Each structure stands twice: as C-alpha cells, then as structure tokens.
PDB file of C-alpha atoms in Angstrom:
ATOM      1  CA  MET O 363     -52.849-153.626 -28.456  1.00 55.00           C
ATOM      2  CA  LYS O 364     -49.891-152.113 -30.489  1.00 54.00           C
ATOM      3  CA  ARG O 365     -47.915-151.961 -27.848  1.00 55.00           C
ATOM      4  CA  ILE O 366     -48.164-155.535 -26.927  1.00 53.00           C
ATOM      5  CA  PHE O 367     -48.285-156.811 -30.769  1.00 55.00           C
ATOM      6  CA  ASP O 368     -45.302-155.130 -31.480  1.00 62.00           C
ATOM      7  CA  ALA O 369     -42.068-155.491 -34.422  1.00 61.00           C
ATOM      8  CA  GLN O 370     -40.371-158.077 -31.465  1.00 70.00           C
ATOM      9  CA  LEU O 371     -42.913-160.413 -32.617  1.00 78.00           C
ATOM     10  CA  LEU O 372     -42.012-160.917 -36.179  1.00 80.00           C
ATOM     11  CA  GLY O 373     -38.586-162.487 -35.915  1.00 80.00           C
ATOM     12  CA  PRO O 374     -39.405-165.569 -33.137  1.00 84.00           C
ATOM     13  CA  LEU O 375     -43.181-166.196 -35.318  1.00 87.00           C
ATOM     14  CA  PHE O 376     -40.810-166.662 -38.472  1.00 86.00           C
ATOM     15  CA  ALA O 377     -38.622-168.547 -36.464  1.00 84.00           C
ATOM     16  CA  LEU O 378     -41.480-170.616 -35.529  1.00 89.00           C
ATOM     17  CA  ILE O 379     -42.891-171.149 -38.773  1.00 90.00           C
ATOM     18  CA  THR O 380     -39.660-172.308 -40.316  1.00 89.00           C
ATOM     19  CA  VAL O 381     -39.090-174.915 -37.478  1.00 87.00           C
ATOM     20  CA  VAL O 382     -42.720-175.962 -38.199  1.00 89.00           C
ATOM     21  CA  LEU O 383     -42.692-176.507 -41.448  1.00 90.00           C
ATOM     22  CA  LEU O 384     -38.884-178.373 -41.483  1.00 87.00           C
ATOM     23  CA  VAL O 385     -40.314-180.564 -38.942  1.00 87.00           C
ATOM     24  CA  ALA O 386     -43.638-181.315 -40.748  1.00 88.00           C
ATOM     25  CA  LEU O 387     -41.620-182.032 -43.851  1.00 87.00           C
ATOM     26  CA  THR O 388     -39.078-184.258 -42.256  1.00 82.00           C
ATOM     27  CA  THR O 389     -41.352-186.043 -39.802  1.00 82.00           C
ATOM     28  CA  ASP O 390     -44.389-188.048 -40.835  1.00 81.00           C
ATOM     29  CA  ARG O 391     -45.873-188.349 -37.458  1.00 83.00           C
ATOM     30  CA  PHE O 392     -45.588-184.585 -36.397  1.00 85.00           C
ATOM     31  CA  LEU O 393     -48.845-183.288 -37.670  1.00 83.00           C
ATOM     32  CA  ASN O 394     -50.599-186.375 -36.413  1.00 84.00           C
ATOM     33  CA  PRO O 395     -53.663-184.983 -33.999  1.00 82.00           C
ATOM     34  CA  GLY O 396     -52.512-187.138 -30.998  1.00 83.00           C
ATOM     35  CA  ASN O 397     -48.985-185.694 -31.109  1.00 84.00           C
ATOM     36  CA  LEU O 398     -50.128-182.005 -31.588  1.00 82.00           C
ATOM     37  CA  SER O 399     -52.383-182.351 -28.776  1.00 81.00           C
ATOM     38  CA  ASN O 400     -49.375-183.718 -26.507  1.00 81.00           C
ATOM     39  CA  LEU O 401     -47.316-181.023 -27.875  1.00 84.00           C
ATOM     40  CA  ALA O 402     -50.073-178.257 -26.393  1.00 81.00           C
ATOM     41  CA  LEU O 403     -49.968-179.935 -23.292  1.00 84.00           C
ATOM     42  CA  GLN O 404     -46.442-180.294 -23.109  1.00 83.00           C
ATOM     43  CA  VAL O 405     -45.561-176.501 -24.095  1.00 91.00           C
ATOM     44  CA  SER O 406     -47.631-175.167 -20.911  1.00 92.00           C
ATOM     45  CA  ILE O 407     -45.221-176.058 -18.333  1.00 94.00           C
ATOM     46  CA  VAL O 408     -42.174-174.646 -19.888  1.00 94.00           C
ATOM     47  CA  ALA O 409     -43.997-171.469 -21.039  1.00 95.00           C
ATOM     48  CA  LEU O 410     -45.880-170.841 -17.868  1.00 96.00           C
ATOM     49  CA  ILE O 411     -42.245-170.698 -16.037  1.00 96.00           C
ATOM     50  CA  ALA O 412     -40.923-168.600 -19.009  1.00 96.00           C
ATOM     51  CA  ILE O 413     -43.006-165.886 -18.176  1.00 96.00           C
ATOM     52  CA  GLY O 414     -41.324-165.351 -15.133  1.00 96.00           C
ATOM     53  CA  ALA O 415     -37.782-165.771 -16.744  1.00 96.00           C
ATOM     54  CA  THR O 416     -38.672-163.145 -19.194  1.00 96.00           C
ATOM     55  CA  VAL O 417     -39.635-160.908 -16.664  1.00 97.00           C
ATOM     56  CA  VAL O 418     -36.308-161.175 -14.668  1.00 97.00           C
ATOM     57  CA  ILE O 419     -34.111-161.228 -17.784  1.00 95.00           C
ATOM     58  CA  ILE O 420     -35.735-157.727 -18.721  1.00 96.00           C
ATOM     59  CA  THR O 421     -34.068-156.565 -15.208  1.00 96.00           C
ATOM     60  CA  ALA O 422     -31.413-157.712 -16.450  1.00 94.00           C
ATOM     61  CA  GLY O 423     -31.320-160.444 -13.947  1.00 95.00           C
ATOM     62  CA  ILE O 424     -31.524-164.305 -14.342  1.00 95.00           C
ATOM     63  CA  ASP O 425     -33.231-167.058 -12.698  1.00 96.00           C
ATOM     64  CA  LEU O 426     -31.534-170.561 -12.615  1.00 96.00           C
ATOM     65  CA  SER O 427     -33.531-171.720  -9.710  1.00 96.00           C
ATOM     66  CA  SER O 428     -36.772-172.592 -11.097  1.00 96.00           C
ATOM     67  CA  GLY O 429     -36.406-176.079 -12.268  1.00 95.00           C
ATOM     68  CA  SER O 430     -34.892-177.312  -8.429  1.00 96.00           C
ATOM     69  CA  MET O 431     -38.331-175.107  -7.437  1.00 97.00           C
ATOM     70  CA  VAL O 432     -40.690-176.858  -9.492  1.00 97.00           C
ATOM     71  CA  ALA O 433     -39.170-180.275  -7.592  1.00 96.00           C
ATOM     72  CA  LEU O 434     -39.593-178.936  -4.303  1.00 96.00           C
ATOM     73  CA  LEU O 435     -42.995-177.179  -4.606  1.00 97.00           C
ATOM     74  CA  THR O 436     -44.154-180.384  -6.127  1.00 96.00           C
ATOM     75  CA  LEU O 437     -43.070-182.287  -3.017  1.00 96.00           C
ATOM     76  CA  ILE O 438     -44.521-179.201  -0.880  1.00 96.00           C
ATOM     77  CA  LEU O 439     -47.810-179.926  -2.566  1.00 96.00           C
ATOM     78  CA  ALA O 440     -47.566-183.813  -2.019  1.00 94.00           C
ATOM     79  CA  GLU O 441     -46.904-182.789   1.765  1.00 93.00           C
ATOM     80  CA  PHE O 442     -49.791-180.723   2.008  1.00 95.00           C
ATOM     81  CA  LEU O 443     -52.274-183.365   0.398  1.00 94.00           C
ATOM     82  CA  LYS O 444     -50.944-186.584   1.160  1.00 88.00           C
ATOM     83  CA  PHE O 445     -49.802-186.097   4.677  1.00 87.00           C
ATOM     84  CA  LEU O 446     -51.328-183.093   6.113  1.00 93.00           C
ATOM     85  CA  GLY O 447     -54.683-183.793   4.300  1.00 91.00           C
ATOM     86  CA  LEU O 448     -55.401-180.474   3.230  1.00 94.00           C
ATOM     87  CA  PRO O 449     -58.273-179.504   0.884  1.00 95.00           C
ATOM     88  CA  LEU O 450     -56.931-179.002  -2.904  1.00 96.00           C
ATOM     89  CA  PRO O 451     -57.600-175.675  -3.480  1.00 96.00           C
ATOM     90  CA  ILE O 452     -56.225-174.544  -0.217  1.00 97.00           C
ATOM     91  CA  ALA O 453     -53.110-176.651  -0.632  1.00 96.00           C
ATOM     92  CA  ILE O 454     -52.624-174.718  -4.337  1.00 97.00           C
ATOM     93  CA  VAL O 455     -53.006-171.343  -2.805  1.00 97.00           C
ATOM     94  CA  MET O 456     -50.225-172.473  -0.092  1.00 97.00           C
ATOM     95  CA  VAL O 457     -47.973-173.425  -2.888  1.00 97.00           C
ATOM     96  CA  LEU O 458     -48.576-170.046  -4.852  1.00 97.00           C
ATOM     97  CA  GLY O 459     -47.497-168.805  -1.645  1.00 97.00           C
ATOM     98  CA  CYS O 460     -44.694-170.724  -1.176  1.00 97.00           C
ATOM     99  CA  GLY O 461     -43.289-170.200  -4.644  1.00 97.00           C
ATOM    100  CA  VAL O 462     -43.633-166.097  -3.910  1.00 98.00           C
ATOM    101  CA  ALA O 463     -41.556-166.432  -0.913  1.00 97.00           C
ATOM    102  CA  PHE O 464     -38.786-168.365  -2.675  1.00 97.00           C
ATOM    103  CA  GLY O 465     -39.007-165.466  -5.498  1.00 97.00           C
ATOM    104  CA  LEU O 466     -38.917-163.047  -2.833  1.00 97.00           C
ATOM    105  CA  LEU O 467     -35.587-164.962  -1.350  1.00 97.00           C
ATOM    106  CA  ASN O 468     -33.928-164.502  -4.677  1.00 96.00           C
ATOM    107  CA  GLY O 469     -34.995-160.880  -5.184  1.00 96.00           C
ATOM    108  CA  VAL O 470     -34.050-159.588  -1.608  1.00 97.00           C
ATOM    109  CA  LEU O 471     -30.602-161.574  -2.003  1.00 96.00           C
ATOM    110  CA  SER O 472     -29.569-160.305  -5.505  1.00 95.00           C
ATOM    111  CA  ALA O 473     -31.306-156.546  -4.904  1.00 95.00           C
ATOM    112  CA  TYR O 474     -30.629-155.988  -1.442  1.00 95.00           C
ATOM    113  CA  LEU O 475     -27.721-157.871  -0.625  1.00 95.00           C
ATOM    114  CA  ARG O 476     -26.098-156.855  -4.096  1.00 92.00           C
ATOM    115  CA  ILE O 477     -25.370-160.869  -4.809  1.00 95.00           C
ATOM    116  CA  PRO O 478     -25.549-161.404  -8.751  1.00 95.00           C
ATOM    117  CA  SER O 479     -28.627-162.794  -9.835  1.00 95.00           C
ATOM    118  CA  PHE O 480     -26.518-165.671 -11.411  1.00 94.00           C
ATOM    119  CA  ILE O 481     -25.091-166.392  -8.167  1.00 95.00           C
ATOM    120  CA  THR O 482     -27.898-166.465  -6.023  1.00 96.00           C
ATOM    121  CA  THR O 483     -30.166-168.275  -8.137  1.00 96.00           C
ATOM    122  CA  LEU O 484     -27.385-170.923  -8.983  1.00 96.00           C
ATOM    123  CA  ALA O 485     -26.977-171.283  -5.082  1.00 96.00           C
ATOM    124  CA  GLY O 486     -30.961-171.328  -5.233  1.00 95.00           C
ATOM    125  CA  LEU O 487     -30.752-174.315  -7.998  1.00 95.00           C
ATOM    126  CA  ILE O 488     -28.334-176.351  -5.762  1.00 95.00           C
ATOM    127  CA  ALA O 489     -30.139-175.658  -2.163  1.00 96.00           C
ATOM    128  CA  PHE O 490     -34.237-176.230  -3.612  1.00 96.00           C
ATOM    129  CA  ARG O 491     -33.002-179.681  -5.409  1.00 95.00           C
ATOM    130  CA  GLY O 492     -31.154-180.571  -1.990  1.00 95.00           C
ATOM    131  CA  LEU O 493     -34.185-179.590   0.351  1.00 95.00           C
ATOM    132  CA  ALA O 494     -36.577-181.564  -2.385  1.00 95.00           C
ATOM    133  CA  LEU O 495     -34.294-184.778  -1.474  1.00 94.00           C
ATOM    134  CA  MET O 496     -34.826-184.225   1.981  1.00 93.00           C
ATOM    135  CA  PHE O 497     -38.633-185.020   1.565  1.00 87.00           C
ATOM    136  CA  ASN O 498     -39.476-188.713   2.069  1.00 81.00           C
ATOM    137  CA  ASN O 499     -36.002-189.581   2.031  1.00 85.00           C
ATOM    138  CA  GLY O 500     -35.468-188.770  -1.787  1.00 86.00           C
ATOM    139  CA  SER O 501     -38.436-190.787  -2.988  1.00 91.00           C
ATOM    140  CA  PRO O 502     -41.472-189.815  -4.846  1.00 92.00           C
ATOM    141  CA  VAL O 503     -44.708-189.317  -3.598  1.00 93.00           C
ATOM    142  CA  PHE O 504     -47.711-190.939  -5.767  1.00 93.00           C
ATOM    143  CA  SER O 505     -51.237-190.390  -5.985  1.00 89.00           C
ATOM    144  CA  LEU O 506     -51.634-186.955  -4.131  1.00 90.00           C
ATOM    145  CA  ASP O 507     -55.533-186.351  -5.295  1.00 90.00           C
ATOM    146  CA  PRO O 508     -58.015-187.369  -7.439  1.00 91.00           C
ATOM    147  CA  ASN O 509     -59.191-184.107  -8.079  1.00 93.00           C
ATOM    148  CA  LEU O 510     -55.614-183.187  -9.441  1.00 94.00           C
ATOM    149  CA  GLU O 511     -55.213-184.794 -12.705  1.00 93.00           C
ATOM    150  CA  PRO O 512     -58.179-182.892 -14.107  1.00 94.00           C
ATOM    151  CA  LEU O 513     -56.250-179.539 -13.738  1.00 94.00           C
ATOM    152  CA  PHE O 514     -54.140-180.726 -16.160  1.00 93.00           C
ATOM    153  CA  TYR O 515     -56.025-183.188 -18.387  1.00 92.00           C
ATOM    154  CA  GLY O 516     -59.221-181.809 -18.251  1.00 91.00           C
ATOM    155  CA  SER O 517     -61.206-179.745 -20.714  1.00 90.00           C
ATOM    156  CA  PHE O 518     -63.688-177.286 -21.335  1.00 91.00           C
ATOM    157  CA  LEU O 519     -65.840-176.769 -24.900  1.00 88.00           C
ATOM    158  CA  GLY O 520     -63.221-179.716 -26.190  1.00 83.00           C
ATOM    159  CA  ILE O 521     -60.151-177.219 -25.328  1.00 86.00           C
ATOM    160  CA  PRO O 522     -57.551-178.652 -23.143  1.00 87.00           C
ATOM    161  CA  LEU O 523     -57.530-176.417 -19.662  1.00 93.00           C
ATOM    162  CA  PRO O 524     -53.730-175.819 -20.121  1.00 92.00           C
ATOM    163  CA  PHE O 525     -54.925-173.847 -23.301  1.00 90.00           C
ATOM    164  CA  TYR O 526     -56.625-171.572 -21.039  1.00 94.00           C
ATOM    165  CA  TYR O 527     -53.995-171.191 -18.103  1.00 95.00           C
ATOM    166  CA  LEU O 528     -51.987-169.922 -21.322  1.00 94.00           C
ATOM    167  CA  VAL O 529     -54.179-167.312 -22.609  1.00 95.00           C
ATOM    168  CA  PHE O 530     -54.860-166.388 -19.230  1.00 96.00           C
ATOM    169  CA  PHE O 531     -51.289-165.863 -17.400  1.00 97.00           C
ATOM    170  CA  PHE O 532     -49.865-164.601 -21.013  1.00 95.00           C
ATOM    171  CA  GLY O 533     -52.844-162.121 -21.318  1.00 95.00           C
ATOM    172  CA  LEU O 534     -52.310-160.826 -17.624  1.00 96.00           C
ATOM    173  CA  ALA O 535     -48.682-160.802 -17.813  1.00 96.00           C
ATOM    174  CA  ALA O 536     -48.677-158.639 -21.294  1.00 94.00           C
ATOM    175  CA  ILE O 537     -51.291-156.081 -19.689  1.00 95.00           C
ATOM    176  CA  LEU O 538     -48.892-156.020 -16.571  1.00 96.00           C
ATOM    177  CA  MET O 539     -45.729-155.373 -18.774  1.00 94.00           C
ATOM    178  CA  ASN O 540     -47.053-152.920 -21.678  1.00 92.00           C
ATOM    179  CA  TYR O 541     -49.895-151.051 -19.364  1.00 93.00           C
ATOM    180  CA  SER O 542     -48.790-150.811 -15.616  1.00 96.00           C
ATOM    181  CA  LYS O 543     -46.747-148.775 -13.741  1.00 95.00           C
ATOM    182  CA  LEU O 544     -44.528-151.893 -12.629  1.00 96.00           C
ATOM    183  CA  GLY O 545     -44.156-152.891 -16.250  1.00 95.00           C
ATOM    184  CA  ARG O 546     -42.799-149.546 -17.202  1.00 94.00           C
ATOM    185  CA  GLU O 547     -40.312-149.623 -14.323  1.00 96.00           C
ATOM    186  CA  ILE O 548     -39.149-152.997 -15.123  1.00 96.00           C
ATOM    187  CA  TYR O 549     -38.332-152.335 -18.646  1.00 95.00           C
ATOM    188  CA  ALA O 550     -36.961-148.908 -17.279  1.00 95.00           C
ATOM    189  CA  ILE O 551     -34.450-150.780 -14.715  1.00 94.00           C
ATOM    190  CA  GLY O 552     -33.365-153.200 -17.722  1.00 92.00           C
ATOM    191  CA  GLY O 553     -32.463-150.450 -19.735  1.00 89.00           C
ATOM    192  CA  ASN O 554     -30.587-148.379 -17.470  1.00 91.00           C
ATOM    193  CA  PRO O 555     -30.510-148.700 -13.586  1.00 92.00           C
ATOM    194  CA  SER O 556     -28.799-145.319 -12.902  1.00 92.00           C
ATOM    195  CA  ALA O 557     -31.446-143.502 -14.813  1.00 93.00           C
ATOM    196  CA  ALA O 558     -34.280-145.295 -13.428  1.00 93.00           C
ATOM    197  CA  ALA O 559     -33.251-144.636 -10.050  1.00 93.00           C
ATOM    198  CA  LEU O 560     -32.449-140.837 -10.777  1.00 93.00           C
ATOM    199  CA  SER O 561     -36.073-140.564 -11.969  1.00 92.00           C
ATOM    200  CA  GLY O 562     -37.123-141.948  -8.707  1.00 92.00           C
ATOM    201  CA  ILE O 563     -37.793-145.687  -9.400  1.00 95.00           C
ATOM    202  CA  ASN O 564     -36.877-147.983  -6.277  1.00 96.00           C
ATOM    203  CA  VAL O 565     -34.812-150.154  -8.122  1.00 96.00           C
ATOM    204  CA  LYS O 566     -34.045-152.923  -5.683  1.00 96.00           C
ATOM    205  CA  ARG O 567     -37.852-153.174  -4.958  1.00 96.00           C
ATOM    206  CA  VAL O 568     -38.901-153.502  -8.503  1.00 96.00           C
ATOM    207  CA  GLN O 569     -36.204-156.185  -8.875  1.00 96.00           C
ATOM    208  CA  THR O 570     -37.334-158.261  -5.976  1.00 97.00           C
ATOM    209  CA  TYR O 571     -40.742-157.871  -7.418  1.00 97.00           C
ATOM    210  CA  ALA O 572     -39.709-158.990 -10.833  1.00 97.00           C
ATOM    211  CA  PHE O 573     -38.242-162.371  -8.776  1.00 97.00           C
ATOM    212  CA  ALA O 574     -41.336-162.532  -6.784  1.00 97.00           C
ATOM    213  CA  ILE O 575     -43.673-162.780 -10.210  1.00 97.00           C
ATOM    214  CA  ALA O 576     -40.730-165.589 -11.608  1.00 97.00           C
ATOM    215  CA  GLY O 577     -41.499-167.690  -8.054  1.00 97.00           C
ATOM    216  CA  PHE O 578     -45.363-167.103  -8.659  1.00 98.00           C
ATOM    217  CA  MET O 579     -45.241-168.697 -12.031  1.00 97.00           C
ATOM    218  CA  THR O 580     -42.621-171.353 -11.390  1.00 97.00           C
ATOM    219  CA  ALA O 581     -45.294-172.407  -8.368  1.00 97.00           C
ATOM    220  CA  VAL O 582     -48.000-172.472 -11.166  1.00 97.00           C
ATOM    221  CA  GLY O 583     -45.946-174.614 -13.700  1.00 96.00           C
ATOM    222  CA  ALA O 584     -45.141-176.836 -10.663  1.00 96.00           C
ATOM    223  CA  ILE O 585     -48.603-177.423  -9.534  1.00 97.00           C
ATOM    224  CA  LEU O 586     -49.305-178.354 -13.420  1.00 96.00           C
ATOM    225  CA  MET O 587     -46.235-180.562 -13.027  1.00 95.00           C
ATOM    226  CA  ALA O 588     -47.804-182.271 -10.130  1.00 95.00           C
ATOM    227  CA  ALA O 589     -51.030-182.723 -11.724  1.00 95.00           C
ATOM    228  CA  ARG O 590     -49.900-183.987 -14.944  1.00 93.00           C
ATOM    229  CA  LEU O 591     -48.378-186.856 -12.806  1.00 91.00           C
ATOM    230  CA  ASN O 592     -50.281-186.857 -10.017  1.00 91.00           C
ATOM    231  CA  SER O 593     -47.096-186.841  -7.813  1.00 94.00           C
ATOM    232  CA  GLY O 594     -44.326-184.603  -6.362  1.00 94.00           C
ATOM    233  CA  SER O 595     -40.398-186.031  -7.141  1.00 94.00           C
ATOM    234  CA  PRO O 596     -36.926-184.763  -6.520  1.00 94.00           C
ATOM    235  CA  ASN O 597     -36.547-185.407  -9.773  1.00 94.00           C
ATOM    236  CA  TYR O 598     -38.737-183.249 -11.832  1.00 94.00           C
ATOM    237  CA  GLY O 599     -37.881-179.826 -13.475  1.00 92.00           C
ATOM    238  CA  GLN O 600     -34.674-181.241 -14.710  1.00 88.00           C
ATOM    239  CA  THR O 601     -33.309-178.542 -16.962  1.00 85.00           C
ATOM    240  CA  LEU O 602     -36.719-176.553 -16.852  1.00 91.00           C
ATOM    241  CA  GLU O 603     -34.847-173.632 -15.929  1.00 92.00           C
ATOM    242  CA  LEU O 604     -32.929-173.783 -19.149  1.00 88.00           C
ATOM    243  CA  GLN O 605     -35.978-174.264 -21.569  1.00 89.00           C
ATOM    244  CA  ALA O 606     -37.481-171.408 -19.871  1.00 93.00           C
ATOM    245  CA  ILE O 607     -34.476-169.080 -20.480  1.00 91.00           C
ATOM    246  CA  ALA O 608     -34.209-170.479 -23.903  1.00 88.00           C
ATOM    247  CA  ALA O 609     -37.741-169.604 -24.658  1.00 92.00           C
ATOM    248  CA  ALA O 610     -36.960-166.057 -23.252  1.00 93.00           C
ATOM    249  CA  VAL O 611     -34.030-165.478 -25.423  1.00 89.00           C
ATOM    250  CA  VAL O 612     -35.494-167.271 -28.606  1.00 88.00           C
ATOM    251  CA  GLY O 613     -38.241-164.908 -28.184  1.00 89.00           C
ATOM    252  CA  GLY O 614     -36.118-162.252 -28.400  1.00 85.00           C
ATOM    253  CA  ALA O 615     -35.384-161.005 -24.624  1.00 90.00           C
ATOM    254  CA  SER O 616     -32.502-159.531 -24.559  1.00 87.00           C
ATOM    255  CA  LEU O 617     -30.044-160.828 -21.536  1.00 86.00           C
ATOM    256  CA  ALA O 618     -28.326-157.451 -21.147  1.00 86.00           C
ATOM    257  CA  GLY O 619     -31.758-156.320 -19.951  1.00 88.00           C
ATOM    258  CA  GLY O 620     -34.342-153.581 -21.179  1.00 89.00           C
ATOM    259  CA  ARG O 621     -35.747-155.966 -23.868  1.00 88.00           C
ATOM    260  CA  GLY O 622     -38.675-158.690 -24.047  1.00 90.00           C
ATOM    261  CA  ASN O 623     -42.156-159.672 -25.044  1.00 91.00           C
ATOM    262  CA  VAL O 624     -44.141-162.298 -23.037  1.00 92.00           C
ATOM    263  CA  LEU O 625     -45.927-162.893 -26.137  1.00 91.00           C
ATOM    264  CA  ALA O 626     -42.597-163.360 -27.835  1.00 92.00           C
ATOM    265  CA  THR O 627     -41.632-165.709 -25.006  1.00 94.00           C
ATOM    266  CA  LEU O 628     -45.042-168.007 -25.762  1.00 93.00           C
ATOM    267  CA  ILE O 629     -43.553-168.397 -29.662  1.00 92.00           C
ATOM    268  CA  GLY O 630     -40.090-168.972 -28.461  1.00 91.00           C
ATOM    269  CA  ALA O 631     -41.379-171.808 -26.016  1.00 93.00           C
ATOM    270  CA  LEU O 632     -43.252-172.968 -28.963  1.00 92.00           C
ATOM    271  CA  THR O 633     -40.193-173.221 -31.122  1.00 91.00           C
ATOM    272  CA  ILE O 634     -38.238-175.019 -28.034  1.00 89.00           C
ATOM    273  CA  VAL O 635     -41.275-177.600 -27.782  1.00 89.00           C
ATOM    274  CA  VAL O 636     -41.268-178.370 -31.644  1.00 90.00           C
ATOM    275  CA  VAL O 637     -37.684-178.726 -31.451  1.00 88.00           C
ATOM    276  CA  GLN O 638     -37.823-181.199 -28.647  1.00 86.00           C
ATOM    277  CA  ASN O 639     -40.562-183.003 -30.209  1.00 88.00           C
ATOM    278  CA  ALA O 640     -39.114-183.825 -33.602  1.00 87.00           C
ATOM    279  CA  LEU O 641     -36.111-185.164 -31.366  1.00 87.00           C
ATOM    280  CA  ASN O 642     -38.382-187.364 -29.531  1.00 86.00           C
ATOM    281  CA  LEU O 643     -40.159-188.742 -32.450  1.00 85.00           C
ATOM    282  CA  ASN O 644     -36.950-189.512 -33.745  1.00 84.00           C
ATOM    283  CA  ALA O 645     -35.974-191.329 -30.748  1.00 84.00           C
ATOM    284  CA  VAL O 646     -33.074-188.743 -30.381  1.00 85.00           C
ATOM    285  CA  PRO O 647     -31.342-189.769 -26.655  1.00 86.00           C
ATOM    286  CA  THR O 648     -31.925-187.227 -23.674  1.00 81.00           C
ATOM    287  CA  SER O 649     -28.226-186.447 -23.814  1.00 83.00           C
ATOM    288  CA  VAL O 650     -28.213-185.404 -27.229  1.00 85.00           C
ATOM    289  CA  GLN O 651     -31.336-183.091 -26.955  1.00 81.00           C
ATOM    290  CA  ASN O 652     -29.672-181.075 -24.185  1.00 80.00           C
ATOM    291  CA  ILE O 653     -26.777-180.539 -26.617  1.00 86.00           C
ATOM    292  CA  VAL O 654     -29.410-179.135 -28.985  1.00 84.00           C
ATOM    293  CA  LEU O 655     -30.839-177.158 -26.199  1.00 77.00           C
ATOM    294  CA  GLY O 656     -27.389-175.653 -25.575  1.00 82.00           C
ATOM    295  CA  VAL O 657     -26.759-175.021 -29.056  1.00 86.00           C
ATOM    296  CA  ILE O 658     -30.358-172.902 -29.651  1.00 80.00           C
ATOM    297  CA  ILE O 659     -29.200-170.870 -26.390  1.00 76.00           C
ATOM    298  CA  LEU O 660     -26.040-170.087 -27.964  1.00 83.00           C
ATOM    299  CA  ALA O 661     -27.476-168.877 -31.414  1.00 83.00           C
ATOM    300  CA  ALA O 662     -30.247-167.028 -29.384  1.00 76.00           C
ATOM    301  CA  VAL O 663     -27.664-165.426 -27.547  1.00 76.00           C
ATOM    302  CA  GLY O 664     -25.585-164.433 -30.562  1.00 79.00           C
ATOM    303  CA  VAL O 665     -27.930-163.386 -32.619  1.00 77.00           C
ATOM    304  CA  ASP O 666     -29.028-160.854 -29.492  1.00 72.00           C
ATOM    305  CA  MET O 667     -25.044-159.658 -29.468  1.00 76.00           C
ATOM    306  CA  TRP O 668     -24.842-159.074 -33.354  1.00 79.00           C
ATOM    307  CA  ARG O 669     -28.609-157.136 -33.116  1.00 72.00           C
ATOM    308  CA  ASN O 670     -27.120-155.170 -30.045  1.00 70.00           C
ATOM    309  CA  GLU O 671     -23.749-154.616 -32.047  1.00 74.00           C
ATOM    310  CA  LEU O 672     -25.582-153.790 -35.257  1.00 74.00           C
ATOM    311  CA  SER O 673     -28.047-150.998 -33.250  1.00 69.00           C
ATOM    312  CA  SER O 674     -24.801-149.433 -31.861  1.00 70.00           C
ATOM    313  CA  ARG O 675     -23.095-148.987 -34.832  1.00 72.00           C
ATOM    314  CA  ILE O 676     -26.284-147.439 -36.454  1.00 72.00           C
ATOM    315  CA  ARG O 677     -26.397-144.882 -33.775  1.00 66.00           C
ATOM    316  CA  CYS O 678     -22.950-143.780 -34.217  1.00 70.00           C
ATOM    317  CA  LEU O 679     -23.533-143.393 -37.978  1.00 69.00           C
ATOM    318  CA  PHE O 680     -26.540-141.329 -37.405  1.00 64.00           C
ATOM    319  CA  SER O 681     -24.778-139.362 -34.532  1.00 60.00           C
ATOM    320  CA  PHE O 682     -22.981-136.207 -35.299  1.00 49.00           C
ATOM    321  CA  PRO O 683     -20.066-134.798 -32.805  1.00 50.00           C
ATOM    322  CA  GLN O 684     -21.161-131.910 -30.453  1.00 47.00           C
ATOM    323  CA  VAL O 685     -19.363-128.519 -31.985  1.00 43.00           C
ATOM    324  CA  ASN O 686     -18.517-126.304 -28.899  1.00 44.00           C
ATOM    325  CA  GLN O 687     -18.980-122.778 -29.596  1.00 37.00           C
TER     326      GLN O 687
END
C-alpha cells in the first residue's frame, strides 16, 4: 500500500483542497447537493480516460487522439445498437475491442515505425474525428438503447454507478502500475529507455501495450459518454484529450516520462472538474474555460520543469567528482 499511496499524492491533494476551499468560499451554489452529485458524475469520464493518458505519459509518450476517439467510438456503439441491432453487452464488448485496436494502432505507429507519439496521435485526432463525421452524414444518432442510460445514471446502495467504475478501474490501474511486471517496465522505459532495453525489456512492445491500455480506457469513457446522453455524435469529446492530459500532469505525471501515479491523476481530474464547475456556475463562456484549462496545463508543466531542475541541482550538490588514482 505504501507504494500506491506515496509522497506524489501530497502535492496534488494540497492543490485540490485549496481549489475546493476557494470555490466553496466564492460560489454559494458549489456545495449544493445537486451540484456535488453532478460534479461526481462529470469527473468520471475525464478521470477514466486520464488513466490511459497517465500510462502513456509515464512512458514519455503522449496521446492527443482520445477526444476524437471518444466521438468515433460513441458512433460505433450507435452502429452496433441502432442499425445492427446487437444486444447491449455484445455491443459494449465490441466497442472495448475497437478501443484497444485503435490504441494498438497508435502504439505500433509510435513504437515500431518510430513516428513520435505527438505526431501519430495528432494525426489520430484529425482522422478519428473525420471518420466520425462520415457516420450518418455527420448527424448524431439518438435513443440508442433503453438499457444504456442506467449504466451512467443508475445507482447501487444509493451511490451512483460511476463511483464504482472509478473505484474498480483506478484500483486495477494502481495494482497494475505498482505490483505487476508490466507496470515496472513502463516506469523503467519512461525513466531511461536505453537502460531498459539493455536490461532485457522489450521497449517497443511495452510502449504499444501502454497505448492499448489508453485505447481501452478511452472506450470505457466513450461508453459512459454515450450512456450519459443515450446517443452518439461526431461532436462528443471536444478537448477531452486536453482535460485527460491536464489531469495527469496536475496529478504530478512528468511529460519527460518515468514519473506518475494513477491515484494522483484522479485527484488531478477532480481539480480540473472543480475548476470547470466553478466557471460554469459563474456562467463563464466556454472559450474562456478553454483558456483557463490551457493556463492550468502550462502551470502544471512549469512546476514539473522547475521540480526536475531542482532535483538535478540537488543531485549535483551532493555528487562528488571521481578521482583517478
């Protein structure tokens, strides 16, 4: 448990508590039970997609395609349910498979063809959105399945189902990253890919697995998005990739790779959603909200760079030159 709840949680947790206190003191409606319930539902989609974003970032990669992939996957779900008439469980499994396939495509292009992940997933951002626009002539598909909405709005023992999804997937991801061979290899590759390769790790395969995990989590987020609105649309997932990356970075993941914590990412996602919620309560336009999100990303990256520089200087201070004898 000590490996899961490490010191990386303290900084993001302090930032979240500070933001919550500031918003609660300045906005009367923030602590309204209805608003808190809406906030809990709102964070679930971003947080689940941010798990995959964190895994990719730890390998020193980045995934810019998840928002467009969400739009495409909601329409693929619509195709399976509305036009092909497949049962809901089968359609969900097939959408999860499509998400893994898209992630593997990103991984193969980045790892085996040596195309930087920034370029690969930027192309995916454009291509997935373009494919989504080809479905149903670019129009949304509504009323997919009467059993779909309860997946998002249902509850068990009075607790909304998305809470259970968060507990399950974040618990699974924390165990994967801290106690499995794959998790250790992902951290090793992000810290030093050359050393990881020399130690016998198949770097390309592990990098591809990281993108496959991101694709799977994006598919989970897409299913929840479709359940939330009982529809599929090429317009879904706008800026969702930036929110997921921001959640990971605010949670302490380093864009240089090798450092990150999925539980801290959950705290980062909560921080992002609380800020967005405060802006919505104060009727701040979407354009301004995007600017605020950009500023948050810049600030988080700035803190990460400052922390890396500080660590480097401390190592220099306490290292001694080797004396040749």
